Amino acid sequence: MVESMNGFDQLPDSLILLIFNSISDIKTLICCRSVSKRFNSLVPQTESLSLKVDCVISPESDSGSLFTLLKSLLKSIHDLLKPDTKPTTRNQTQNSPARILNQFDRIRDLQIELPAGDLKLEKGAVIKWRAEFGKSLKSCVVLGFRRVANSERNNAEVEIDFAGGLKTRVVWTISALIAASARHYLLNDVVKEHREIERLVLVDREGEGTVAMEKEGLRECREESGVAARGVDFQEEGRRTVVPSVRMRMRHEQRVQLKDGVWVEGVTLVVVRPCNGGGDVEDAELALGAFGGGIFGEAVQVLLKNESYLLEMNSF
């Protein structure tokens, strides 16, 4: 047994860190710290981390803000990380994601997973969205549709439903943008306090929405935080980042049959970009990058062949 332990101790730190990066789950890594003094010193050097939120707060709590919600959800994990910290009030920043991550010194790639999505949809509706951010919104791709239980529905009925459904589709898009901006606001402290991060993704377990920040976007966000620290007003609305004036290019199809035989109706693809800027990436590249596989990728490929309609919306 002693010889086995001596052999394990001869493994280089780089190999152990490679294993920790493969594990990535923060709860597991925190448990690893209690294995030995060596593990305790190496765990904070892990560069790839995944923070999965398991807790659910009660309906009576202040769940109107995604920021407040996640702070409550992360409380138990924070207690694990900081068992000796004195209790603090709920409104303090002690339970923020950045605070939870403060024992890690070299984070490069971070994914945070919420237990549920943000949108409350009518029965049968499916919304998927992916938003890219820097200091503000860079792009957002929204895919929405309704599942059809009876594939023999009358086409005229589908047409009537579509004619009255444009308002619903716009509401879907605005709801996705609000959810994305709330999640982005939540990440500000993480970006500011962990300046070495090169990729940051916030998802939910239901697969509804994704906020992604890549290296350039993270740099922009840090610069904006620095401006705010010097007294210049940082744009935010309540507890979410302000959505700039945007152009929304919408494509739709009344009814689509996917390869697995499922019929969907009112299928809508919306590619959102800021009016000022937005980059040179084509709609197809953004949409397929967001929903490139499975039934969602099938729907996107059908919609990209259709004519698009341009809508504009003021900042909110």
GROMACS .gro file of C-alpha atoms in nm:
model
  316
    1MET     CA    1   0.000   0.000   0.000
    2VAL     CA    2   0.283   0.238   0.087
    3GLU     CA    3   0.458   0.160  -0.240
    4SER     CA    4   0.136   0.228  -0.432
    5MET     CA    5   0.098   0.567  -0.267
    6ASN     CA    6   0.463   0.648  -0.337
    7GLY     CA    7   0.409   0.561  -0.704
    8PHE     CA    8   0.105   0.786  -0.722
    9ASP     CA    9   0.298   1.069  -0.561
   10GLN     CA   10   0.550   1.045  -0.843
   11LEU     CA   11   0.288   1.150  -1.100
   12PRO     CA   12   0.365   1.501  -1.228
   13ASP     CA   13   0.137   1.790  -1.132
   14SER     CA   14   0.058   1.849  -1.498
   15LEU     CA   15  -0.100   1.504  -1.529
   16ILE     CA   16  -0.311   1.550  -1.217
   17LEU     CA   17  -0.426   1.888  -1.342
   18LEU     CA   18  -0.520   1.728  -1.674
   19ILE     CA   19  -0.743   1.488  -1.479
   20PHE     CA   20  -0.896   1.774  -1.278
   21ASN     CA   21  -0.971   1.963  -1.600
   22SER     CA   22  -1.145   1.654  -1.736
   23ILE     CA   23  -1.355   1.628  -1.419
   24SER     CA   24  -1.440   2.002  -1.429
   25ASP     CA   25  -1.738   1.968  -1.190
   26ILE     CA   26  -1.683   2.212  -0.906
   27LYS     CA   27  -1.853   2.004  -0.637
   28THR     CA   28  -1.636   1.703  -0.718
   29LEU     CA   29  -1.321   1.914  -0.726
   30ILE     CA   30  -1.400   2.066  -0.386
   31CYS     CA   31  -1.430   1.712  -0.247
   32CYS     CA   32  -1.091   1.631  -0.401
   33ARG     CA   33  -0.932   1.904  -0.191
   34SER     CA   34  -0.982   1.695   0.122
   35VAL     CA   35  -0.791   1.396  -0.022
   36SER     CA   36  -0.442   1.531   0.044
   37LYS     CA   37  -0.241   1.848   0.086
   38ARG     CA   38  -0.117   1.809  -0.268
   39PHE     CA   39  -0.467   1.787  -0.411
   40ASN     CA   40  -0.568   2.083  -0.196
   41SER     CA   41  -0.294   2.293  -0.354
   42LEU     CA   42  -0.361   2.175  -0.711
   43VAL     CA   43  -0.741   2.201  -0.731
   44PRO     CA   44  -0.737   2.585  -0.740
   45GLN     CA   45  -0.520   2.565  -1.053
   46THR     CA   46  -0.794   2.385  -1.251
   47GLU     CA   47  -0.860   2.576  -1.573
   48SER     CA   48  -1.181   2.413  -1.702
   49LEU     CA   49  -1.477   2.430  -1.464
   50SER     CA   50  -1.846   2.341  -1.467
   51LEU     CA   51  -2.082   2.480  -1.204
   52LYS     CA   52  -2.413   2.290  -1.194
   53VAL     CA   53  -2.690   2.440  -0.985
   54ASP     CA   54  -2.914   2.182  -0.816
   55CYS     CA   55  -3.119   2.375  -0.562
   56VAL     CA   56  -3.471   2.507  -0.611
   57ILE     CA   57  -3.603   2.808  -0.421
   58SER     CA   58  -3.958   2.838  -0.294
   59PRO     CA   59  -4.227   3.020  -0.498
   60GLU     CA   60  -4.260   3.279  -0.220
   61SER     CA   61  -3.906   3.402  -0.271
   62ASP     CA   62  -3.812   3.699  -0.484
   63SER     CA   63  -3.782   3.512  -0.813
   64GLY     CA   64  -3.862   3.810  -1.035
   65SER     CA   65  -3.494   3.863  -1.102
   66LEU     CA   66  -3.269   3.600  -1.252
   67PHE     CA   67  -2.980   3.753  -1.058
   68THR     CA   68  -3.161   3.710  -0.724
   69LEU     CA   69  -3.275   3.363  -0.826
   70LEU     CA   70  -2.928   3.233  -0.906
   71LYS     CA   71  -2.782   3.385  -0.590
   72SER     CA   72  -3.030   3.182  -0.387
   73LEU     CA   73  -2.972   2.868  -0.591
   74LEU     CA   74  -2.598   2.886  -0.536
   75LYS     CA   75  -2.612   2.937  -0.161
   76SER     CA   76  -2.557   2.573  -0.069
   77ILE     CA   77  -2.255   2.546  -0.299
   78HIS     CA   78  -2.109   2.860  -0.148
   79ASP     CA   79  -2.149   2.713   0.201
   80LEU     CA   80  -1.950   2.412   0.082
   81LEU     CA   81  -1.672   2.634  -0.052
   82LYS     CA   82  -1.660   2.866   0.249
   83PRO     CA   83  -1.771   2.665   0.552
   84ASP     CA   84  -1.608   2.904   0.798
   85THR     CA   85  -1.751   3.224   0.657
   86LYS     CA   86  -1.987   3.412   0.887
   87PRO     CA   87  -2.353   3.415   0.778
   88THR     CA   88  -2.453   3.703   0.556
   89THR     CA   89  -2.783   3.852   0.449
   90ARG     CA   90  -2.940   3.739   0.127
   91ASN     CA   91  -2.891   4.073  -0.047
   92GLN     CA   92  -2.516   4.075  -0.003
   93THR     CA   93  -2.290   3.963  -0.285
   94GLN     CA   94  -2.153   3.676  -0.077
   95ASN     CA   95  -2.353   3.421  -0.280
   96SER     CA   96  -2.274   3.552  -0.628
   97PRO     CA   97  -2.115   3.316  -0.885
   98ALA     CA   98  -1.791   3.514  -0.874
   99ARG     CA   99  -1.778   3.461  -0.499
  100ILE     CA  100  -1.834   3.087  -0.537
  101LEU     CA  101  -1.545   3.067  -0.783
  102ASN     CA  102  -1.300   3.265  -0.574
  103GLN     CA  103  -1.096   2.962  -0.471
  104PHE     CA  104  -0.993   2.898  -0.833
  105ASP     CA  105  -0.699   3.098  -0.963
  106ARG     CA  106  -0.657   3.000  -1.329
  107ILE     CA  107  -1.004   2.959  -1.482
  108ARG     CA  108  -0.988   2.960  -1.862
  109ASP     CA  109  -1.311   2.782  -1.960
  110LEU     CA  110  -1.622   2.808  -1.744
  111GLN     CA  111  -1.974   2.671  -1.789
  112ILE     CA  112  -2.257   2.748  -1.548
  113GLU     CA  113  -2.575   2.541  -1.568
  114LEU     CA  114  -2.908   2.658  -1.427
  115PRO     CA  115  -3.173   2.402  -1.326
  116ALA     CA  116  -3.443   2.544  -1.555
  117GLY     CA  117  -3.510   2.790  -1.836
  118ASP     CA  118  -3.649   3.140  -1.792
  119LEU     CA  119  -3.945   3.143  -2.032
  120LYS     CA  120  -4.298   3.046  -1.936
  121LEU     CA  121  -4.454   2.920  -2.259
  122GLU     CA  122  -4.797   2.805  -2.360
  123LYS     CA  123  -4.848   2.432  -2.387
  124GLY     CA  124  -4.693   2.280  -2.698
  125ALA     CA  125  -4.462   2.575  -2.768
  126VAL     CA  126  -4.086   2.517  -2.795
  127ILE     CA  127  -3.832   2.800  -2.788
  128LYS     CA  128  -3.457   2.765  -2.824
  129TRP     CA  129  -3.216   3.057  -2.827
  130ARG     CA  130  -2.846   3.133  -2.823
  131ALA     CA  131  -2.700   3.477  -2.756
  132GLU     CA  132  -2.343   3.602  -2.798
  133PHE     CA  133  -2.233   3.893  -2.582
  134GLY     CA  134  -1.944   4.129  -2.532
  135LYS     CA  135  -2.012   4.443  -2.332
  136SER     CA  136  -2.357   4.423  -2.491
  137LEU     CA  137  -2.550   4.195  -2.725
  138LYS     CA  138  -2.358   4.086  -3.035
  139SER     CA  139  -2.616   3.846  -3.178
  140CYS     CA  140  -2.907   3.626  -3.077
  141VAL     CA  141  -3.065   3.341  -3.271
  142VAL     CA  142  -3.415   3.233  -3.171
  143LEU     CA  143  -3.597   2.924  -3.299
  144GLY     CA  144  -3.960   2.868  -3.206
  145PHE     CA  145  -4.242   2.635  -3.310
  146ARG     CA  146  -4.541   2.440  -3.188
  147ARG     CA  147  -4.559   2.064  -3.194
  148VAL     CA  148  -4.859   1.921  -3.378
  149ALA     CA  149  -5.017   1.615  -3.218
  150ASN     CA  150  -5.236   1.534  -3.520
  151SER     CA  151  -5.043   1.529  -3.847
  152GLU     CA  152  -5.370   1.530  -4.044
  153ARG     CA  153  -5.476   1.881  -3.938
  154ASN     CA  154  -5.640   2.091  -4.204
  155ASN     CA  155  -5.399   2.326  -4.382
  156ALA     CA  156  -5.651   2.610  -4.370
  157GLU     CA  157  -5.653   2.587  -3.992
  158VAL     CA  158  -5.272   2.616  -3.990
  159GLU     CA  159  -5.288   2.926  -4.211
  160ILE     CA  160  -5.539   3.093  -3.980
  161ASP     CA  161  -5.319   3.016  -3.683
  162PHE     CA  162  -5.016   3.170  -3.856
  163ALA     CA  163  -5.203   3.484  -3.957
  164GLY     CA  164  -5.282   3.550  -3.594
  165GLY     CA  165  -4.947   3.431  -3.464
  166LEU     CA  166  -4.703   3.706  -3.568
  167LYS     CA  167  -4.753   3.892  -3.241
  168THR     CA  168  -4.681   3.572  -3.050
  169ARG     CA  169  -4.357   3.520  -3.243
  170VAL     CA  170  -4.241   3.873  -3.167
  171VAL     CA  171  -4.321   3.815  -2.799
  172TRP     CA  172  -4.116   3.493  -2.813
  173THR     CA  173  -3.819   3.689  -2.948
  174ILE     CA  174  -3.846   3.972  -2.695
  175SER     CA  175  -3.878   3.722  -2.409
  176ALA     CA  176  -3.564   3.544  -2.525
  177LEU     CA  177  -3.374   3.874  -2.543
  178ILE     CA  178  -3.483   3.969  -2.192
  179ALA     CA  179  -3.376   3.630  -2.058
  180ALA     CA  180  -3.041   3.658  -2.236
  181SER     CA  181  -2.975   4.010  -2.105
  182ALA     CA  182  -3.058   3.900  -1.749
  183ARG     CA  183  -2.813   3.613  -1.772
  184HIS     CA  184  -2.545   3.840  -1.915
  185TYR     CA  185  -2.590   4.084  -1.626
  186LEU     CA  186  -2.546   3.795  -1.385
  187LEU     CA  187  -2.206   3.715  -1.537
  188ASN     CA  188  -2.057   4.064  -1.494
  189ASP     CA  189  -1.900   3.991  -1.155
  190VAL     CA  190  -1.751   3.665  -1.281
  191VAL     CA  191  -1.594   3.839  -1.581
  192LYS     CA  192  -1.461   4.126  -1.372
  193GLU     CA  193  -1.310   3.917  -1.093
  194HIS     CA  194  -1.170   3.633  -1.306
  195ARG     CA  195  -0.982   3.816  -1.576
  196GLU     CA  196  -0.810   3.506  -1.708
  197ILE     CA  197  -1.133   3.347  -1.840
  198GLU     CA  198  -1.128   3.303  -2.219
  199ARG     CA  199  -1.466   3.133  -2.267
  200LEU     CA  200  -1.778   3.163  -2.053
  201VAL     CA  201  -2.110   2.989  -2.117
  202LEU     CA  202  -2.433   3.002  -1.916
  203VAL     CA  203  -2.692   2.736  -2.003
  204ASP     CA  204  -2.992   2.570  -1.843
  205ARG     CA  205  -3.061   2.202  -1.790
  206GLU     CA  206  -3.371   2.214  -2.011
  207GLY     CA  207  -3.161   2.330  -2.306
  208GLU     CA  208  -3.376   2.636  -2.361
  209GLY     CA  209  -3.122   2.915  -2.382
  210THR     CA  210  -2.748   2.979  -2.394
  211VAL     CA  211  -2.544   3.291  -2.327
  212ALA     CA  212  -2.189   3.268  -2.461
  213MET     CA  213  -1.895   3.502  -2.422
  214GLU     CA  214  -1.574   3.437  -2.613
  215LYS     CA  215  -1.230   3.591  -2.562
  216GLU     CA  216  -1.295   3.919  -2.748
  217GLY     CA  217  -1.635   3.967  -2.589
  218LEU     CA  218  -1.490   3.906  -2.244
  219ARG     CA  219  -1.225   4.170  -2.310
  220GLU     CA  220  -1.493   4.422  -2.409
  221CYS     CA  221  -1.694   4.346  -2.098
  222ARG     CA  222  -1.393   4.396  -1.871
  223GLU     CA  223  -1.314   4.729  -2.035
  224GLU     CA  224  -1.673   4.841  -1.985
  225SER     CA  225  -1.657   4.737  -1.619
  226GLY     CA  226  -1.343   4.947  -1.584
  227VAL     CA  227  -1.520   5.250  -1.730
  228ALA     CA  228  -1.808   5.200  -1.485
  229ALA     CA  229  -1.562   5.178  -1.195
  230ARG     CA  230  -1.426   5.521  -1.294
  231GLY     CA  231  -1.771   5.673  -1.256
  232VAL     CA  232  -1.904   5.649  -1.611
  233ASP     CA  233  -2.261   5.516  -1.625
  234PHE     CA  234  -2.282   5.147  -1.714
  235GLN     CA  235  -2.593   5.059  -1.911
  236GLU     CA  236  -2.830   4.834  -1.723
  237GLU     CA  237  -3.203   4.812  -1.674
  238GLY     CA  238  -3.306   4.676  -1.336
  239ARG     CA  239  -3.100   4.362  -1.307
  240ARG     CA  240  -3.029   4.296  -1.671
  241THR     CA  241  -2.807   4.442  -1.940
  242VAL     CA  242  -2.981   4.687  -2.172
  243VAL     CA  243  -3.068   4.537  -2.510
  244PRO     CA  244  -2.952   4.783  -2.780
  245SER     CA  245  -3.158   4.885  -3.081
  246VAL     CA  246  -3.167   4.574  -3.298
  247ARG     CA  247  -3.262   4.444  -3.641
  248MET     CA  248  -3.452   4.116  -3.637
  249ARG     CA  249  -3.450   3.912  -3.957
  250MET     CA  250  -3.738   3.666  -3.938
  251ARG     CA  251  -3.808   3.358  -4.147
  252HIS     CA  252  -4.109   3.131  -4.105
  253GLU     CA  253  -4.276   2.821  -4.240
  254GLN     CA  254  -4.639   2.735  -4.173
  255ARG     CA  255  -4.577   2.365  -4.133
  256VAL     CA  256  -4.274   2.135  -4.147
  257GLN     CA  257  -4.242   1.758  -4.122
  258LEU     CA  258  -3.912   1.653  -3.969
  259LYS     CA  259  -3.726   1.332  -4.048
  260ASP     CA  260  -3.857   1.150  -3.742
  261GLY     CA  261  -4.213   1.206  -3.861
  262VAL     CA  262  -4.294   1.484  -3.616
  263TRP     CA  263  -4.494   1.773  -3.758
  264VAL     CA  264  -4.431   2.125  -3.629
  265GLU     CA  265  -4.619   2.439  -3.720
  266GLY     CA  266  -4.555   2.810  -3.701
  267VAL     CA  267  -4.183   2.739  -3.728
  268THR     CA  268  -3.995   3.067  -3.688
  269LEU     CA  269  -3.626   3.155  -3.706
  270VAL     CA  270  -3.515   3.500  -3.592
  271VAL     CA  271  -3.159   3.629  -3.621
  272VAL     CA  272  -3.109   3.939  -3.406
  273ARG     CA  273  -2.820   4.183  -3.445
  274PRO     CA  274  -2.753   4.533  -3.307
  275CYS     CA  275  -2.838   4.815  -3.548
  276ASN     CA  276  -2.489   4.954  -3.492
  277GLY     CA  277  -2.253   4.674  -3.586
  278GLY     CA  278  -2.339   4.308  -3.558
  279GLY     CA  279  -2.046   4.172  -3.756
  280ASP     CA  280  -2.019   4.021  -4.102
  281VAL     CA  281  -2.125   3.666  -4.013
  282GLU     CA  282  -2.406   3.540  -4.235
  283ASP     CA  283  -2.743   3.441  -4.090
  284ALA     CA  284  -2.688   3.081  -4.198
  285GLU     CA  285  -2.357   3.057  -4.012
  286LEU     CA  286  -2.506   3.200  -3.694
  287ALA     CA  287  -2.820   2.986  -3.708
  288LEU     CA  288  -2.644   2.660  -3.791
  289GLY     CA  289  -2.381   2.735  -3.528
  290ALA     CA  290  -2.657   2.769  -3.270
  291PHE     CA  291  -2.877   2.478  -3.387
  292GLY     CA  292  -2.663   2.268  -3.616
  293GLY     CA  293  -2.778   1.922  -3.514
  294GLY     CA  294  -3.089   1.716  -3.449
  295ILE     CA  295  -3.444   1.826  -3.520
  296PHE     CA  296  -3.359   2.190  -3.454
  297GLY     CA  297  -3.089   2.184  -3.718
  298GLU     CA  298  -3.339   2.030  -3.962
  299ALA     CA  299  -3.587   2.308  -3.898
  300VAL     CA  300  -3.318   2.574  -3.941
  301GLN     CA  301  -3.206   2.431  -4.276
  302VAL     CA  302  -3.564   2.445  -4.405
  303LEU     CA  303  -3.615   2.802  -4.285
  304LEU     CA  304  -3.288   2.933  -4.429
  305LYS     CA  305  -3.426   2.861  -4.777
  306ASN     CA  306  -3.723   3.093  -4.716
  307GLU     CA  307  -3.760   3.465  -4.773
  308SER     CA  308  -3.675   3.679  -4.470
  309TYR     CA  309  -3.857   3.977  -4.324
  310LEU     CA  310  -3.676   4.260  -4.148
  311LEU     CA  311  -3.808   4.414  -3.827
  312GLU     CA  312  -3.643   4.682  -3.615
  313MET     CA  313  -3.681   4.739  -3.242
  314ASN     CA  314  -3.563   5.020  -3.017
  315SER     CA  315  -3.340   4.966  -2.718
  316PHE     CA  316  -3.508   4.839  -2.403
   0.00000   0.00000   0.00000
